[in-house]
Amino acid sequence: MSVAVRCAGLHKRYDNKVDAVRGLDLEVEQGECFGLLGPNGAGKTTTIEIIEGLLSATAGEVEVFGKRWGRDDDELRELLGICLQETRLSEKLKVRETLELFASFYRRPADPARVMREVELTEKAEAWVGKLSGGQRQRLAVACSLVGDPRLLFLDEPTTGLDPQSRRQLWDIVRKFKRQGGTVLLTTHYMDEAERLCDRVAIIDHGRIIALGTPRELIHSLGAEHIVEFTLADPAAFPDLGGDGLAAVPTVLSVRQEDGLYALTVGEPHRALPALFDWLEGRGIELARLSTRHASLEDVFVKLTGRHLRDE
Amino acid sequence: MINWRAYSQLLLARSRELSREPEVVFWVFFFPVLLAVALGIAFRNKPPDKVDVAVVEHPNAARVVRALNAAPPLAAEVIGTEDAARQFRLGKVALVVYPGQVYSYRYDPNRPDSMLALSLADAALQKAAGRADPIRIHEQAVTEPGARYIDFLIPGLLGLNLMSGGMWGMGFALVDMRVKKLLKRLVATPMRRSDFLLALVSSRLILMLVEVILLLLVGRLIFKMVIQGSLGSIIVVSAAGSLSFAGIGLLCASRAQKIETISGLMNLVMLPMFVLSGIFFSADRFPAAMQPFIRILPLTALNDALRSVILEGASLEAQALRLLILTTWGAVSFLLALRLFRWVN
């Protein structure tokens, strides 16, 4: 498979001496959906805007389809569809007019009517942009990127602030684009978005990639795929259970305690749970709540950094 | 090279946006017309107000009043001595006449109406008493078209409108697009920046045409203004002004990141011209030392050229220097703006 995006040693220092990106290497293959996952301020937007040719890197190299910014700009602009983190399109234009405007910039645009159907905005074709809901606006923003018939689609935080239904609608659009052979590079701080949508994910923190792989691989790297979480009925009586005792419970790999919530990374819940109950009962500890779930990319991030994705 | 498909879509989009923005329609079309009509009515040329004269009680008073009232705009009335002095003090009468063996006039040399009343009243009384004028006089009362305040005002309002239109239409519009990240979004497409700017300027020129024709029609139809110059020359001058201010607007917008910044910057640029450049009153009223500075301001050049073409029917060649001033302002601003302009943030 050939490479769509290649970055090597990417570095960005802003005028105010802040290093947003510090040595980032990245390869996105054609036909895949690649996600940059990280908390706010991790350097995701800076990275994607450098690849989009909107920002210049302080150091490092970027190639998109083997072409370079500063040399092949005209060609590259025809190949890319870009959805910025937040663009307020002209409110006094209609949906159809907006798409026809963006289509006019490209040598071989897609049919605006077809794109409107794909993003399910046909009914709103004659509505002013100012009258659209948040989800519809975001779909229009994506449609403006699709109307150039791009080979590579960039989405910067595409579903931030959207309701669950709008998010799923947007994910469907991205999947459809991928099925038709398109490549996607997106940033997100939602771990569920990265898990469901992305073939591969790079976890970014402080301007560097700290983990890279398919969502499944990354979760596998935890060593176990289940999380058992519980809280105590009387936490004041037992301020700290002590990780060592809990770690001795069969198939428990690691123990984490935060604000009274215990989270055990567990290989086999059917063996760990009875032993856990015995252990607690033996000490006269009562539970307020207990639940089990599959491990997520959030757990991977926490394991790697000790922080949560949404902390900052 | 121009990508005509993109250019026409951009121009179409801009025209649609403007026509759907009620504020734009108001400021561009209704405001200047309202202003012209309001000022035209307030400063319309009217016959001089009557000038009140008090005649103090005296056996001859009735005869004096008759003689004075025969000389318009004097309006005389017989009043008691104290009352007359009080009304004169309050400015209600311009002159007090005391008939007698020796007539006495009370007047104020610092009040134009008082001086007018004095000379008219004296002439009327002397004539009534039998004075013969040694020189024969033939009077010619003429009101020249083009000399009224409204004739002076309409070209000034047109200049003002072209200035604010250019500044807002380029400066404000571009910063608004930058704030909304629309500029950044547009340069992320293959759109050529020159097509974009050209479309923006074209939309200004189209609006300019509408503004010029509208104001001239108002002048012609409502105020019976006589337009001496050809419509072609007026449009050439207006276009030069419009482009000049579009360039200055673009320069103002080149770095501003906030709406507040561009508003302040535009006011800073426009306010001095608003006062100095002869919109509502002639720029000649300012001291001679300031004139060289005032004359090179683009709005002064535009207003002078518009008045010269509209009111005097002057040729375009006669406006060469003023057109050169406008072009220089426009070209220098535009070139500077191209170097400074930030498309991405």
mmCIF file of C-alpha atoms in Angstrom, chain A residues 49 54 74 77-78 80 82-84 86-90 92-94 96-97 100-107 109 128 141 144-145, chain B residues 3 5-7 9-10 12-14 16-17 20-23 176 179-182 184-192 342 344-345:
data_model
loop_
_atom_site.group_PDB
_atom_site.id
_atom_site.type_symbol
_atom_site.label_atom_id
_atom_site.label_comp_id
_atom_site.label_asym_id
_atom_site.label_seq_id
_atom_site.Cartn_x
_atom_site.Cartn_y
_atom_site.Cartn_z
ATOM 1 C CA GLU A 49 -2.391 22.211 9.872
ATOM 2 C CA LEU A 54 -1.622 26.089 6.318
ATOM 3 C CA ASP A 74 -1.544 24.021 -6.698
ATOM 4 C CA ARG A 77 -4.823 21.817 -3.024
ATOM 5 C CA GLU A 78 -6.792 19.916 -5.689
ATOM 6 C CA LEU A 80 -7.105 17.613 -0.352
ATOM 7 C CA ILE A 82 -9.898 20.236 4.587
ATOM 8 C CA CYS A 83 -12.284 20.677 7.463
ATOM 9 C CA LEU A 84 -10.906 23.142 10.016
ATOM 10 C CA GLU A 86 -14.150 25.731 13.519
ATOM 11 C CA THR A 87 -15.182 27.592 10.403
ATOM 12 C CA ARG A 88 -18.209 29.852 10.380
ATOM 13 C CA LEU A 89 -19.385 29.724 6.818
ATOM 14 C CA SER A 90 -21.278 32.718 5.506
ATOM 15 C CA LYS A 92 -26.486 34.552 4.543
ATOM 16 C CA LEU A 93 -25.728 31.996 1.827
ATOM 17 C CA LYS A 94 -27.867 28.960 1.185
ATOM 18 C CA ARG A 96 -26.637 24.837 -2.206
ATOM 19 C CA GLU A 97 -24.971 28.198 -2.939
ATOM 20 C CA GLU A 100 -21.529 25.571 -5.577
ATOM 21 C CA LEU A 101 -19.102 28.273 -4.459
ATOM 22 C CA PHE A 102 -16.614 25.770 -3.067
ATOM 23 C CA ALA A 103 -17.047 23.488 -6.095
ATOM 24 C CA SER A 104 -16.094 26.372 -8.407
ATOM 25 C CA PHE A 105 -12.556 26.454 -6.970
ATOM 26 C CA TYR A 106 -11.682 22.951 -8.183
ATOM 27 C CA ARG A 107 -10.724 21.751 -11.644
ATOM 28 C CA PRO A 109 -15.291 19.048 -8.561
ATOM 29 C CA TRP A 128 -29.615 29.782 4.836
ATOM 30 C CA ALA A 141 -18.444 21.939 6.533
ATOM 31 C CA CYS A 144 -17.461 21.717 1.466
ATOM 32 C CA SER A 145 -14.355 19.554 1.756
ATOM 33 C CA ASN B 3 -10.497 31.533 -13.189
ATOM 34 C CA ARG B 5 -15.919 30.239 -12.893
ATOM 35 C CA ALA B 6 -14.496 30.847 -9.421
ATOM 36 C CA TYR B 7 -14.528 34.620 -9.915
ATOM 37 C CA GLN B 9 -19.185 32.401 -8.060
ATOM 38 C CA LEU B 10 -17.284 34.580 -5.594
ATOM 39 C CA LEU B 12 -22.299 36.092 -6.899
ATOM 40 C CA ALA B 13 -21.792 34.929 -3.308
ATOM 41 C CA ARG B 14 -20.669 38.405 -2.217
ATOM 42 C CA ARG B 16 -26.030 37.640 -2.364
ATOM 43 C CA GLU B 17 -24.570 38.187 1.091
ATOM 44 C CA ARG B 20 -29.455 39.714 2.221
ATOM 45 C CA GLU B 21 -27.910 41.927 4.901
ATOM 46 C CA PRO B 22 -30.488 44.540 5.924
ATOM 47 C CA GLU B 23 -27.849 46.755 7.543
ATOM 48 C CA ASP B 176 -14.898 39.494 9.725
ATOM 49 C CA VAL B 179 -12.287 36.097 12.618
ATOM 50 C CA LYS B 180 -14.690 33.448 11.358
ATOM 51 C CA LYS B 181 -11.749 31.512 9.890
ATOM 52 C CA LEU B 182 -13.429 31.733 6.533
ATOM 53 C CA LYS B 184 -8.255 30.343 6.191
ATOM 54 C CA ARG B 185 -10.850 27.893 4.924
ATOM 55 C CA LEU B 186 -10.841 29.531 1.498
ATOM 56 C CA VAL B 187 -7.071 29.427 1.097
ATOM 57 C CA ALA B 188 -7.225 25.736 2.009
ATOM 58 C CA THR B 189 -8.924 25.237 -1.378
ATOM 59 C CA PRO B 190 -7.320 25.769 -4.791
ATOM 60 C CA MET B 191 -9.035 29.183 -4.916
ATOM 61 C CA ARG B 192 -6.715 31.877 -6.238
ATOM 62 C CA ARG B 342 -2.418 37.508 6.570
ATOM 63 C CA VAL B 344 -4.047 32.225 7.722
ATOM 64 C CA ASN B 345 -4.693 33.759 11.168
#
